[in-house]
mmCIF file of C-alpha atoms in Angstrom:
data_model
loop_
_atom_site.group_PDB
_atom_site.id
_atom_site.type_symbol
_atom_site.label_atom_id
_atom_site.label_comp_id
_atom_site.label_asym_id
_atom_site.label_seq_id
_atom_site.Cartn_x
_atom_site.Cartn_y
_atom_site.Cartn_z
ATOM 1 C CA HIS O 24 15.981 62.422 -11.682
ATOM 2 C CA TYR O 25 13.325 61.079 -13.992
ATOM 3 C CA PHE O 26 15.277 57.887 -14.634
ATOM 4 C CA VAL O 27 15.823 57.237 -10.896
ATOM 5 C CA SER O 28 12.129 57.613 -10.099
ATOM 6 C CA LEU O 29 11.210 55.091 -12.761
ATOM 7 C CA GLU O 30 13.853 52.747 -11.350
ATOM 8 C CA LYS O 31 12.444 53.162 -7.811
ATOM 9 C CA HIS O 32 8.843 52.492 -9.150
ATOM 10 C CA SER O 33 10.003 49.524 -11.233
ATOM 11 C CA LYS O 34 11.585 47.989 -8.061
ATOM 12 C CA GLU O 35 8.387 48.564 -6.058
ATOM 13 C CA PHE O 36 6.437 47.038 -8.963
ATOM 14 C CA LEU O 37 8.606 44.066 -9.113
ATOM 15 C CA ASP O 38 8.493 43.664 -5.272
ATOM 16 C CA GLU O 39 4.621 43.757 -5.465
ATOM 17 C CA LEU O 40 4.738 41.158 -8.414
ATOM 18 C CA LEU O 41 6.873 38.835 -6.367
ATOM 19 C CA LEU O 42 4.583 39.246 -3.308
ATOM 20 C CA LEU O 43 1.490 38.597 -5.508
ATOM 21 C CA LYS O 44 3.217 35.488 -6.961
ATOM 22 C CA LYS O 45 4.137 34.213 -3.447
ATOM 23 C CA ARG O 46 0.409 34.731 -2.427
ATOM 24 C CA GLN O 47 -0.793 32.793 -5.444
ATOM 25 C CA THR O 48 1.748 29.975 -4.799
ATOM 26 C CA ILE O 49 0.572 29.762 -1.140
ATOM 27 C CA GLN O 50 -2.995 29.843 -2.167
ATOM 28 C CA GLU O 51 -2.426 27.071 -4.793
ATOM 29 C CA HIS O 52 -0.637 25.053 -2.149
ATOM 30 C CA LEU O 53 -3.502 25.516 0.275
ATOM 31 C CA GLN O 54 -5.990 24.426 -2.336
ATOM 32 C CA GLU O 55 -3.989 21.306 -3.122
ATOM 33 C CA MET O 56 -3.811 20.554 0.584
ATOM 34 C CA GLU O 57 -7.521 21.050 1.047
ATOM 35 C CA ALA O 58 -8.176 18.677 -1.890
ATOM 36 C CA ILE O 59 -6.017 15.999 -0.073
ATOM 37 C CA ASP O 60 -7.799 16.716 3.163
ATOM 38 C CA ARG O 61 -11.101 16.052 1.384
ATOM 39 C CA PHE O 62 -9.892 12.553 0.609
ATOM 40 C CA GLY O 63 -11.984 10.152 2.518
ATOM 41 C CA GLN O 64 -15.270 12.017 1.987
ATOM 42 C CA SER O 65 -16.012 9.808 -0.986
ATOM 43 C CA VAL O 66 -14.802 6.598 0.480
ATOM 44 C CA PHE O 67 -15.189 5.063 3.880
ATOM 45 C CA LEU O 68 -11.971 4.022 5.604
ATOM 46 C CA PRO O 69 -10.940 3.873 9.241
ATOM 47 C CA GLU O 70 -9.370 7.094 10.270
ATOM 48 C CA PRO O 71 -5.801 5.663 10.958
ATOM 49 C CA ILE O 72 -5.726 4.333 7.359
ATOM 50 C CA GLN O 73 -7.020 7.730 5.986
ATOM 51 C CA GLN O 74 -4.242 9.447 7.847
ATOM 52 C CA GLN O 75 -1.596 7.143 6.404
ATOM 53 C CA ILE O 76 -2.840 7.587 2.872
ATOM 54 C CA ARG O 77 -3.101 11.446 3.312
ATOM 55 C CA GLN O 78 0.560 11.556 4.583
ATOM 56 C CA MET O 79 1.607 9.583 1.416
ATOM 57 C CA MET O 80 -0.418 11.995 -0.646
ATOM 58 C CA TYR O 81 1.248 15.087 0.967
ATOM 59 C CA LEU O 82 4.677 13.606 0.311
ATOM 60 C CA PHE O 83 3.731 12.800 -3.316
ATOM 61 C CA LYS O 84 2.320 16.333 -3.914
ATOM 62 C CA LYS O 85 5.376 17.948 -2.609
ATOM 63 C CA GLY O 86 7.509 15.782 -4.799
ATOM 64 C CA ASP O 87 9.291 14.516 -1.685
ATOM 65 C CA LEU O 88 11.833 11.738 -2.249
ATOM 66 C CA ALA O 89 10.316 10.012 0.656
ATOM 67 C CA ALA O 90 6.972 9.639 -1.186
ATOM 68 C CA PRO O 91 6.163 6.008 -1.989
ATOM 69 C CA ARG O 92 6.407 4.867 -5.547
ATOM 70 C CA GLY O 93 3.575 2.454 -5.083
ATOM 71 C CA LEU O 94 0.650 1.564 -2.828
ATOM 72 C CA LEU O 95 -0.838 -1.837 -2.579
ATOM 73 C CA LEU O 96 -4.638 -1.991 -1.880
ATOM 74 C CA TYR O 97 -5.823 -5.430 -1.142
ATOM 75 C CA GLY O 98 -9.160 -7.023 -0.152
ATOM 76 C CA PRO O 99 -12.036 -9.039 -1.487
ATOM 77 C CA PRO O 100 -13.887 -8.034 -4.607
ATOM 78 C CA GLY O 101 -16.329 -5.152 -4.109
ATOM 79 C CA THR O 102 -14.583 -3.488 -1.169
ATOM 80 C CA GLY O 103 -13.798 -0.219 -2.988
ATOM 81 C CA LYS O 104 -10.124 -0.531 -4.018
ATOM 82 C CA THR O 105 -10.689 1.097 -7.407
ATOM 83 C CA LEU O 106 -12.796 3.819 -5.826
ATOM 84 C CA ILE O 107 -10.011 4.499 -3.226
ATOM 85 C CA ALA O 108 -7.369 4.649 -5.989
ATOM 86 C CA LYS O 109 -9.596 6.970 -8.142
ATOM 87 C CA SER O 110 -10.159 9.176 -5.144
ATOM 88 C CA ILE O 111 -6.472 9.399 -4.412
ATOM 89 C CA ALA O 112 -5.871 10.359 -8.027
ATOM 90 C CA ASP O 113 -8.578 12.963 -7.909
ATOM 91 C CA SER O 114 -7.446 14.458 -4.613
ATOM 92 C CA CYS O 115 -3.917 14.685 -5.898
ATOM 93 C CA GLY O 116 -4.824 16.126 -9.262
ATOM 94 C CA CYS O 117 -3.343 13.045 -11.085
ATOM 95 C CA ALA O 118 -4.348 11.303 -14.303
ATOM 96 C CA PHE O 119 -5.741 7.884 -13.415
ATOM 97 C CA HIS O 120 -4.870 4.911 -15.597
ATOM 98 C CA PRO O 121 -6.684 1.654 -14.629
ATOM 99 C CA VAL O 122 -5.513 -1.565 -16.292
ATOM 100 C CA SER O 123 -6.385 -5.238 -15.889
ATOM 101 C CA VAL O 124 -4.994 -8.563 -17.129
ATOM 102 C CA PRO O 125 -6.707 -8.463 -20.568
ATOM 103 C CA ASP O 126 -5.225 -5.035 -21.193
ATOM 104 C CA LEU O 127 -1.682 -6.546 -20.722
ATOM 105 C CA LYS O 128 -1.757 -10.163 -21.743
ATOM 106 C CA MET O 129 -1.674 -10.345 -25.583
ATOM 107 C CA GLY O 130 -1.752 -13.384 -27.838
ATOM 108 C CA TYR O 131 1.939 -13.772 -28.836
ATOM 109 C CA LEU O 132 5.218 -13.580 -27.107
ATOM 110 C CA GLY O 133 6.697 -10.131 -27.522
ATOM 111 C CA GLN O 134 3.236 -8.341 -27.716
ATOM 112 C CA SER O 135 2.651 -8.316 -23.936
ATOM 113 C CA GLY O 136 5.884 -6.602 -23.126
ATOM 114 C CA GLN O 137 5.144 -4.170 -25.968
ATOM 115 C CA ALA O 138 1.733 -3.405 -24.419
ATOM 116 C CA VAL O 139 3.387 -2.835 -20.937
ATOM 117 C CA ARG O 140 5.921 -0.421 -22.388
ATOM 118 C CA LYS O 141 3.206 1.374 -24.350
ATOM 119 C CA LEU O 142 1.127 1.656 -21.160
ATOM 120 C CA TRP O 143 4.077 3.179 -19.199
ATOM 121 C CA LYS O 144 4.877 5.538 -22.090
ATOM 122 C CA LYS O 145 1.300 6.820 -21.873
ATOM 123 C CA VAL O 146 1.474 7.081 -18.097
ATOM 124 C CA ARG O 147 4.771 9.014 -18.227
ATOM 125 C CA GLN O 148 3.349 11.465 -20.841
ATOM 126 C CA ASN O 149 0.466 12.279 -18.472
ATOM 127 C CA THR O 150 2.307 12.862 -15.227
ATOM 128 C CA PRO O 151 1.560 13.174 -12.464
ATOM 129 C CA ALA O 152 -0.360 9.929 -12.789
ATOM 130 C CA ILE O 153 -1.555 6.923 -10.883
ATOM 131 C CA LEU O 154 -1.350 3.569 -12.576
ATOM 132 C CA PHE O 155 -3.887 1.165 -11.078
ATOM 133 C CA VAL O 156 -3.473 -2.512 -11.773
ATOM 134 C CA ASP O 157 -6.699 -4.132 -11.054
ATOM 135 C CA GLU O 158 -6.608 -7.770 -10.033
ATOM 136 C CA CYS O 159 -2.856 -7.645 -10.011
ATOM 137 C CA GLU O 160 -2.632 -11.225 -8.706
ATOM 138 C CA GLY O 161 -3.663 -12.249 -12.165
ATOM 139 C CA VAL O 162 -0.660 -10.436 -13.615
ATOM 140 C CA PHE O 163 1.910 -10.752 -10.787
ATOM 141 C CA GLY O 164 0.719 -14.152 -9.300
ATOM 142 C CA SER O 165 3.557 -16.463 -8.413
ATOM 143 C CA ARG O 166 6.550 -15.350 -10.339
ATOM 144 C CA GLY O 167 8.319 -18.396 -11.801
ATOM 145 C CA GLY O 168 5.704 -20.724 -10.267
ATOM 146 C CA LEU O 169 4.289 -23.815 -11.977
ATOM 147 C CA ASP O 170 1.142 -21.915 -13.145
ATOM 148 C CA ALA O 171 3.191 -19.058 -14.797
ATOM 149 C CA ASP O 172 2.975 -19.037 -18.561
ATOM 150 C CA GLY O 173 5.421 -17.256 -20.943
ATOM 151 C CA LEU O 174 3.043 -14.355 -21.551
ATOM 152 C CA ILE O 175 2.579 -13.602 -17.875
ATOM 153 C CA ALA O 176 6.391 -13.933 -17.330
ATOM 154 C CA GLU O 177 6.968 -11.474 -20.096
ATOM 155 C CA VAL O 178 4.396 -9.016 -18.655
ATOM 156 C CA VAL O 179 5.994 -9.259 -15.174
ATOM 157 C CA GLN O 180 9.546 -8.685 -16.567
ATOM 158 C CA ALA O 181 8.468 -5.684 -18.721
ATOM 159 C CA PHE O 182 6.369 -4.279 -15.881
ATOM 160 C CA LEU O 183 9.161 -4.441 -13.303
ATOM 161 C CA ALA O 184 11.756 -3.009 -15.706
ATOM 162 C CA GLU O 185 9.427 -0.035 -16.414
ATOM 163 C CA TRP O 186 8.488 0.386 -12.756
ATOM 164 C CA ASP O 187 12.116 0.538 -11.648
ATOM 165 C CA GLY O 188 12.732 3.189 -14.372
ATOM 166 C CA VAL O 189 15.322 1.013 -16.143
ATOM 167 C CA ASN O 190 13.750 1.791 -19.608
ATOM 168 C CA ALA O 191 12.606 5.394 -18.699
ATOM 169 C CA LYS O 192 14.310 8.318 -20.215
ATOM 170 C CA GLY O 193 15.319 10.867 -17.635
ATOM 171 C CA GLY O 194 14.903 8.341 -14.747
ATOM 172 C CA THR O 195 11.185 8.891 -14.231
#
């Protein structure tokens, strides 16, 4: 009889633990959603654009396959693109990795591709993460155009290979 009563209490205890874990998971999920809902308090965007970004953020946080793998923010200098990207990262609880042309374009052929691979390795080690390429037109200008130099072509090729996950272990 003693053994049976312990078994009964153990089952009740486990059931309560599972219920508590579910509550914690739900509470964590609600906190994440509240953080996403707060997006837009630190930046000014028209409501339809905020809604589109929030929807992408929800998909991203859920790990949904429909979540976008990238977001292009464009506009003249000083319009808040970096602030928006940082706000998205903060709201999603992501690491934020800003880079610009000087971070990627090195002095000799081979070094730029290596810098891109090193950057992506760092980003993958700190997931979830947002990689923000500032002034991307300087990096990804006109691919194969007359103004493209060998270093920029190397950056573009390495970046696209990493972005597509070609060189990633585990397909991330």
